[in-house]
Amino acid sequence: MSKWAYVNGRYLPHRSAAVHVEDRGYQFADGVYEVCEVLGGRLVDETRHLDRLKRSLDELRMAMPMSRAALGFVLREVVRRNRIGDGLVYVQVTRGVAPRDHVFPPDTVRPTVVVTARPAERGKTIERAEQGIAVITVPDNRWDRVDIKSVSLLPNVLARQAAKEAGAQEAWFVDGEGFVTEGAATNAWIVTADGALVTRSADHGILRGITRAGVFDLAARQGLRIEERRFTPEEAKTAREVFVTSATNLVMPVVRVDDAVIGNGVPGSVVTGLRRCFHDHVEIAALRRSRSAT
Ligand code: PDD
């Protein structure tokens, strides 16, 4: 099956989809992105993802490249054209193409908009969730505006690679005061001995995860207590359970932090329950007939 990508108003074969070498995303990482889960061909938490995209763009002093309705249409159209059942849809918005100069280009320069989609690696994710993943800890060497979902991900790339080389699946950043901020591409959580869910508050130190927000909703409905506070790797190593959240992993159990095995080394009941119920309360857009725009 041929794959499709949306680039600046056109649906193109994925293999030939490209942006210009002078794109500011390429030259300066001057852009933002979103990753939205697709379930049964429908977008999960579209409203929250588009809200966060708008917020990221506002922080970069960029306008939404098109109306929310139009962008929602494009996201669904890319999902439809790629025949994605369960998967992910990505959108990148950069400040556009202009001769290389750090200062903003003139207002006449249009932003670059790219939308791609891919199927979920279901088998792999289920296997991971059944076994639980390992995380390592690394110093947080990122800028202090990681609440902006910027395409500038070099520290995250290096951290994930370090995790891979250490036989782990995720790396947790640890701030200068010794507290966990978040993962390279996930939010970090622990479960205390008395069953409270602990995650860092969504200040500027972490990305305000949409899956994280979904777990807040779920916890409220299940009567689980959430403590929004910092925790150290040491607290995580002795926690009852540990997990991470993201659109790509949903609720993913962690069974090892550095060299410490969590609990008895298998996913615990709290995280397993959260994972099972995760989709019960999320916003899943009604199935809409997408007009084919060829
Ligand atoms: N990553 N923290 C960071 C640094 C992330 O990159 C992500 C998401 C999250 C979790 O956010 P959400 O629940 O909205 O996915 C936290 C996406 C999935 C990615 O870059 O692939």
Short mmCIF file of C-alpha atoms and ligand atoms in Angstrom, two decimals:
data_model
loop_
_atom_site.label_atom_id
_atom_site.label_comp_id
_atom_site.label_asym_id
_atom_site.label_seq_id
_atom_site.Cartn_x
_atom_site.Cartn_y
_atom_site.Cartn_z
CA MET A 1 0.00 0.00 0.00
CA SER A 2 1.41 3.41 -0.89
CA LYS A 3 1.80 5.86 1.96
CA TRP A 4 0.71 9.47 1.87
CA ALA A 5 1.88 12.65 3.52
CA TYR A 6 0.34 16.11 3.59
CA VAL A 7 2.79 18.91 2.77
CA ASN A 8 1.59 22.51 2.49
CA GLY A 9 -1.80 21.87 0.96
CA ARG A 10 -1.00 18.76 -1.05
CA TYR A 11 -1.28 15.05 -0.37
CA LEU A 12 1.91 13.51 -1.72
CA PRO A 13 3.34 9.99 -1.92
CA HIS A 14 5.31 9.61 1.29
CA ARG A 15 8.51 8.59 -0.51
CA SER A 16 8.69 11.88 -2.41
CA ALA A 17 7.24 14.18 0.28
CA ALA A 18 9.81 16.82 1.20
CA VAL A 19 10.35 20.33 2.50
CA HIS A 20 12.85 22.88 1.20
CA VAL A 21 16.46 22.89 2.43
CA GLU A 22 15.94 26.47 3.65
CA ASP A 23 13.02 25.47 5.84
CA ARG A 24 13.50 27.02 9.28
CA GLY A 25 12.56 23.74 10.89
CA TYR A 26 15.61 22.19 9.25
CA GLN A 27 17.89 25.21 9.70
CA PHE A 28 16.97 26.26 13.25
CA ALA A 29 14.48 23.70 14.66
CA ASP A 30 12.15 26.72 14.49
CA GLY A 31 8.87 24.85 14.76
CA VAL A 32 6.57 22.72 16.87
CA TYR A 33 4.79 19.40 16.55
CA GLU A 34 2.06 17.17 17.92
CA VAL A 35 1.56 13.40 18.03
CA CYS A 36 -1.99 12.16 18.36
CA GLU A 37 -3.11 8.60 18.93
CA VAL A 38 -5.45 7.05 16.35
CA LEU A 39 -7.87 4.40 17.56
CA GLY A 40 -10.08 2.58 15.11
CA GLY A 41 -9.36 5.30 12.55
CA ARG A 42 -10.43 8.06 14.96
CA LEU A 43 -8.33 10.71 16.70
CA VAL A 44 -7.95 10.43 20.47
CA ASP A 45 -8.10 13.71 22.42
CA GLU A 46 -8.00 15.88 19.30
CA THR A 47 -9.22 18.92 21.24
CA ARG A 48 -6.42 18.74 23.79
CA HIS A 49 -3.79 18.12 21.10
CA LEU A 50 -4.95 21.10 19.03
CA ASP A 51 -5.09 23.24 22.20
CA ARG A 52 -1.49 22.30 22.99
CA LEU A 53 -0.42 22.93 19.38
CA LYS A 54 -1.97 26.41 19.57
CA ARG A 55 -0.20 27.06 22.87
CA SER A 56 3.18 25.92 21.48
CA LEU A 57 2.69 28.12 18.41
CA ASP A 58 1.68 31.09 20.60
CA GLU A 59 4.90 30.68 22.59
CA LEU A 60 6.88 30.83 19.32
CA ARG A 61 4.74 33.84 18.24
CA MET A 62 3.34 31.89 15.31
CA ALA A 63 -0.29 31.73 14.20
CA MET A 64 -2.23 28.51 13.66
CA PRO A 65 -1.47 27.70 10.01
CA MET A 66 -5.16 27.08 9.27
CA SER A 67 -8.42 26.86 11.20
CA ARG A 68 -8.80 24.08 13.74
CA ALA A 69 -11.54 22.56 11.64
CA ALA A 70 -9.33 22.54 8.55
CA LEU A 71 -6.39 21.05 10.45
CA GLY A 72 -8.65 18.41 11.98
CA PHE A 73 -9.83 17.58 8.47
CA VAL A 74 -6.25 17.21 7.21
CA LEU A 75 -5.31 14.98 10.16
CA ARG A 76 -8.28 12.71 9.48
CA GLU A 77 -7.64 12.72 5.75
CA VAL A 78 -4.05 11.58 6.23
CA VAL A 79 -5.28 8.85 8.59
CA ARG A 80 -7.88 7.81 6.02
CA ARG A 81 -5.56 7.84 3.02
CA ASN A 82 -3.02 5.72 4.90
CA ARG A 83 -5.80 3.39 6.07
CA ILE A 84 -4.66 3.66 9.68
CA GLY A 85 -6.82 1.74 12.11
CA ASP A 86 -4.76 2.00 15.29
CA GLY A 87 -1.71 4.21 15.02
CA LEU A 88 -0.37 7.71 15.30
CA VAL A 89 -0.73 10.93 13.34
CA TYR A 90 2.03 13.55 13.42
CA VAL A 91 1.86 17.24 12.54
CA GLN A 92 4.85 19.55 12.27
CA VAL A 93 4.49 23.31 11.82
CA THR A 94 7.59 25.41 11.16
CA ARG A 95 8.14 29.11 10.51
CA GLY A 96 8.52 28.36 6.84
CA VAL A 97 11.13 28.74 4.13
CA ALA A 98 13.34 31.83 4.00
CA PRO A 99 17.02 32.66 3.41
CA ARG A 100 18.94 31.68 6.53
CA ASP A 101 18.73 34.47 9.10
CA HIS A 102 18.04 34.03 12.82
CA VAL A 103 15.47 36.81 13.00
CA PHE A 104 11.90 36.04 11.97
CA PRO A 105 11.21 36.20 8.23
CA PRO A 106 8.63 38.69 6.88
CA ASP A 107 4.95 37.94 7.58
CA THR A 108 4.50 37.01 3.93
CA VAL A 109 6.44 33.77 4.55
CA ARG A 110 3.94 30.98 5.02
CA PRO A 111 4.47 28.34 7.71
CA THR A 112 5.36 24.83 6.60
CA VAL A 113 2.78 22.22 7.57
CA VAL A 114 3.51 18.50 7.36
CA VAL A 115 1.15 15.71 8.44
CA THR A 116 2.12 12.04 8.41
CA ALA A 117 0.62 8.92 9.95
CA ARG A 118 1.75 5.42 10.75
CA PRO A 119 0.18 2.26 12.11
CA ALA A 120 0.78 1.23 15.72
CA GLU A 121 3.20 -1.60 16.32
CA ARG A 122 0.49 -3.36 18.29
CA GLY A 123 2.23 -6.65 18.99
CA LYS A 124 5.40 -4.93 20.14
CA THR A 125 3.54 -2.50 22.41
CA ILE A 126 1.45 -5.23 24.01
CA GLU A 127 4.53 -7.34 24.64
CA ARG A 128 6.28 -4.35 26.20
CA ALA A 129 3.30 -3.57 28.40
CA GLU A 130 3.08 -7.16 29.58
CA GLN A 131 6.77 -7.28 30.47
CA GLY A 132 7.26 -3.67 31.52
CA ILE A 133 10.13 -1.51 30.35
CA ALA A 134 13.46 -0.40 31.81
CA VAL A 135 14.47 3.23 32.21
CA ILE A 136 17.84 4.82 32.87
CA THR A 137 18.43 8.24 34.39
CA VAL A 138 20.46 10.99 32.70
CA PRO A 139 21.13 14.64 33.58
CA ASP A 140 18.49 17.04 32.22
CA ASN A 141 20.50 19.21 29.85
CA ARG A 142 17.53 20.76 28.02
CA TRP A 143 16.45 24.41 27.88
CA ASP A 144 13.90 25.56 30.43
CA ARG A 145 10.93 25.81 28.03
CA VAL A 146 10.33 22.10 27.53
CA ASP A 147 6.61 22.84 28.04
CA ILE A 148 6.72 23.95 24.38
CA LYS A 149 6.43 20.91 22.10
CA SER A 150 9.30 22.08 19.92
CA VAL A 151 10.83 20.00 17.11
CA SER A 152 14.19 20.71 18.77
CA LEU A 153 14.73 17.30 20.36
CA LEU A 154 18.48 16.75 20.36
CA PRO A 155 18.85 16.06 24.12
CA ASN A 156 15.85 13.71 23.87
CA VAL A 157 17.41 11.89 20.93
CA LEU A 158 20.73 11.48 22.76
CA ALA A 159 18.97 10.34 25.94
CA ARG A 160 16.89 7.73 24.11
CA GLN A 161 19.98 6.46 22.33
CA ALA A 162 21.80 6.19 25.68
CA ALA A 163 18.83 4.20 26.99
CA LYS A 164 18.98 1.86 24.03
CA GLU A 165 22.69 1.32 24.44
CA ALA A 166 22.10 0.50 28.13
CA GLY A 167 19.46 -2.09 27.22
CA ALA A 168 16.60 0.17 28.38
CA GLN A 169 13.63 1.62 26.52
CA GLU A 170 13.40 5.10 28.04
CA ALA A 171 15.65 7.67 29.73
CA TRP A 172 14.45 9.90 32.54
CA PHE A 173 15.91 13.37 32.80
CA VAL A 174 17.04 14.39 36.30
CA ASP A 175 17.23 18.12 37.09
CA GLY A 176 20.09 19.91 38.86
CA GLU A 177 18.40 19.39 42.24
CA GLY A 178 18.23 15.62 41.77
CA PHE A 179 14.55 15.31 40.84
CA VAL A 180 13.12 13.46 37.86
CA THR A 181 11.58 15.82 35.31
CA GLU A 182 10.25 13.47 32.60
CA GLY A 183 11.30 10.91 30.02
CA ALA A 184 12.87 11.58 26.63
CA ALA A 185 9.37 11.21 25.10
CA THR A 186 7.13 10.33 28.05
CA ASN A 187 5.92 11.71 31.38
CA ALA A 188 7.16 9.93 34.50
CA TRP A 189 5.03 8.54 37.35
CA ILE A 190 5.38 6.47 40.51
CA VAL A 191 2.81 4.77 42.72
CA THR A 192 3.45 5.14 46.47
CA ALA A 193 3.06 2.38 49.05
CA ASP A 194 -0.41 3.74 49.93
CA GLY A 195 -1.51 3.79 46.29
CA ALA A 196 -1.17 7.50 45.40
CA LEU A 197 -0.09 8.39 41.86
CA VAL A 198 2.81 10.84 41.88
CA THR A 199 3.90 12.94 38.91
CA ARG A 200 5.74 16.22 38.60
CA SER A 201 3.52 19.27 38.37
CA ALA A 202 3.18 20.67 34.87
CA ASP A 203 5.32 23.76 35.28
CA HIS A 204 7.96 24.63 32.73
CA GLY A 205 10.02 21.54 33.69
CA ILE A 206 7.95 19.06 31.70
CA LEU A 207 5.74 18.78 28.68
CA ARG A 208 2.09 18.90 29.71
CA GLY A 209 1.31 15.42 28.38
CA ILE A 210 -2.12 14.74 26.95
CA THR A 211 -1.93 11.13 28.15
CA ARG A 212 -0.94 12.50 31.57
CA ALA A 213 -4.12 14.59 31.55
CA GLY A 214 -6.08 11.46 30.58
CA VAL A 215 -4.67 9.64 33.62
CA PHE A 216 -5.78 12.57 35.82
CA ASP A 217 -9.33 12.14 34.47
CA LEU A 218 -9.20 8.39 34.94
CA ALA A 219 -7.81 8.66 38.47
CA ALA A 220 -10.60 11.07 39.44
CA ARG A 221 -13.20 8.62 38.18
CA GLN A 222 -11.57 5.67 39.93
CA GLY A 223 -11.06 7.54 43.19
CA LEU A 224 -7.28 7.30 42.96
CA ARG A 225 -5.32 10.07 44.63
CA ILE A 226 -2.81 12.08 42.59
CA GLU A 227 0.07 13.97 44.16
CA GLU A 228 1.59 16.54 41.82
CA ARG A 229 5.10 16.83 43.17
CA ARG A 230 8.70 16.09 42.38
CA PHE A 231 10.30 12.74 43.13
CA THR A 232 13.88 11.49 42.99
CA PRO A 233 15.21 8.41 41.18
CA GLU A 234 15.80 6.91 44.68
CA GLU A 235 12.12 7.31 45.58
CA ALA A 236 11.18 5.70 42.25
CA LYS A 237 13.50 2.76 42.88
CA THR A 238 11.66 1.87 46.06
CA ALA A 239 8.18 2.79 44.82
CA ARG A 240 5.38 0.24 44.68
CA GLU A 241 4.97 0.75 40.94
CA VAL A 242 6.46 2.98 38.27
CA PHE A 243 5.11 3.95 34.87
CA VAL A 244 5.39 6.37 31.97
CA THR A 245 2.71 7.93 29.77
CA SER A 246 2.65 9.18 26.18
CA ALA A 247 0.51 9.01 23.06
CA THR A 248 2.86 6.35 21.70
CA ASN A 249 2.99 4.19 24.85
CA LEU A 250 -0.29 5.14 26.60
CA VAL A 251 0.21 3.89 30.17
CA MET A 252 3.42 1.83 30.15
CA PRO A 253 4.68 -0.07 33.22
CA VAL A 254 8.32 0.39 34.22
CA VAL A 255 9.94 -2.58 35.98
CA ARG A 256 13.53 -1.32 36.25
CA VAL A 257 15.02 2.10 37.02
CA ASP A 258 18.79 2.07 36.43
CA ASP A 259 19.86 -1.12 38.23
CA ALA A 260 16.92 -1.28 40.62
CA VAL A 261 14.10 -3.75 40.01
CA ILE A 262 10.68 -2.29 40.83
CA GLY A 263 8.49 -4.41 43.10
CA ASN A 264 8.87 -8.01 42.05
CA GLY A 265 9.91 -7.09 38.52
CA VAL A 266 6.56 -7.42 36.78
CA PRO A 267 3.90 -4.77 36.06
CA GLY A 268 1.77 -4.04 39.13
CA SER A 269 -1.99 -3.96 39.50
CA VAL A 270 -2.43 -0.16 39.60
CA VAL A 271 -0.64 0.51 36.33
CA THR A 272 -2.16 -2.53 34.67
CA GLY A 273 -5.61 -1.30 35.66
CA LEU A 274 -4.92 2.22 34.38
CA ARG A 275 -3.69 0.85 31.07
CA ARG A 276 -6.74 -1.37 30.66
CA CYS A 277 -9.19 1.46 31.36
CA PHE A 278 -7.28 4.24 29.65
CA HIS A 279 -9.55 4.53 26.64
CA ASP A 280 -12.78 4.46 28.66
CA HIS A 281 -12.86 8.20 29.25
CA VAL A 282 -10.78 9.86 26.54
CA GLU A 283 -12.34 12.03 23.85
CA ILE A 284 -12.63 9.96 20.70
CA ALA A 285 -13.97 11.99 17.81
CA ALA A 286 -17.17 10.71 16.28
CA LEU A 287 -16.63 8.91 13.04
CA ARG A 288 -17.05 11.50 10.35
CA ARG A 289 -17.23 10.88 6.67
CA SER A 290 -14.15 12.41 5.22
CA ARG A 291 -14.66 13.85 1.77
CA SER A 292 -11.97 12.65 -0.58
CA ALA A 293 -9.99 15.64 -1.84
CA THR A 294 -7.83 14.29 -4.62
N1 PDD B 1 6.13 12.46 22.96
N2 PDD B 1 7.32 14.42 27.47
C1 PDD B 1 7.97 14.49 26.30
C2 PDD B 1 9.34 15.09 26.26
C3 PDD B 1 7.36 13.99 25.12
O1 PDD B 1 8.01 14.08 23.95
C4 PDD B 1 6.07 13.43 25.19
C5 PDD B 1 5.36 12.92 23.98
C6 PDD B 1 5.43 13.37 26.44
C7 PDD B 1 4.04 12.79 26.61
O2 PDD B 1 3.07 13.63 26.01
P1 PDD B 1 1.72 13.02 25.39
O3 PDD B 1 1.07 12.25 26.47
O4 PDD B 1 0.96 14.23 24.99
O5 PDD B 1 2.12 12.15 24.23
C8 PDD B 1 6.08 13.89 27.55
C9 PDD B 1 5.54 12.13 21.69
C10 PDD B 1 4.60 11.00 21.77
C11 PDD B 1 6.64 11.92 20.69
O6 PDD B 1 7.44 12.80 20.56
O7 PDD B 1 6.67 10.89 20.03
#
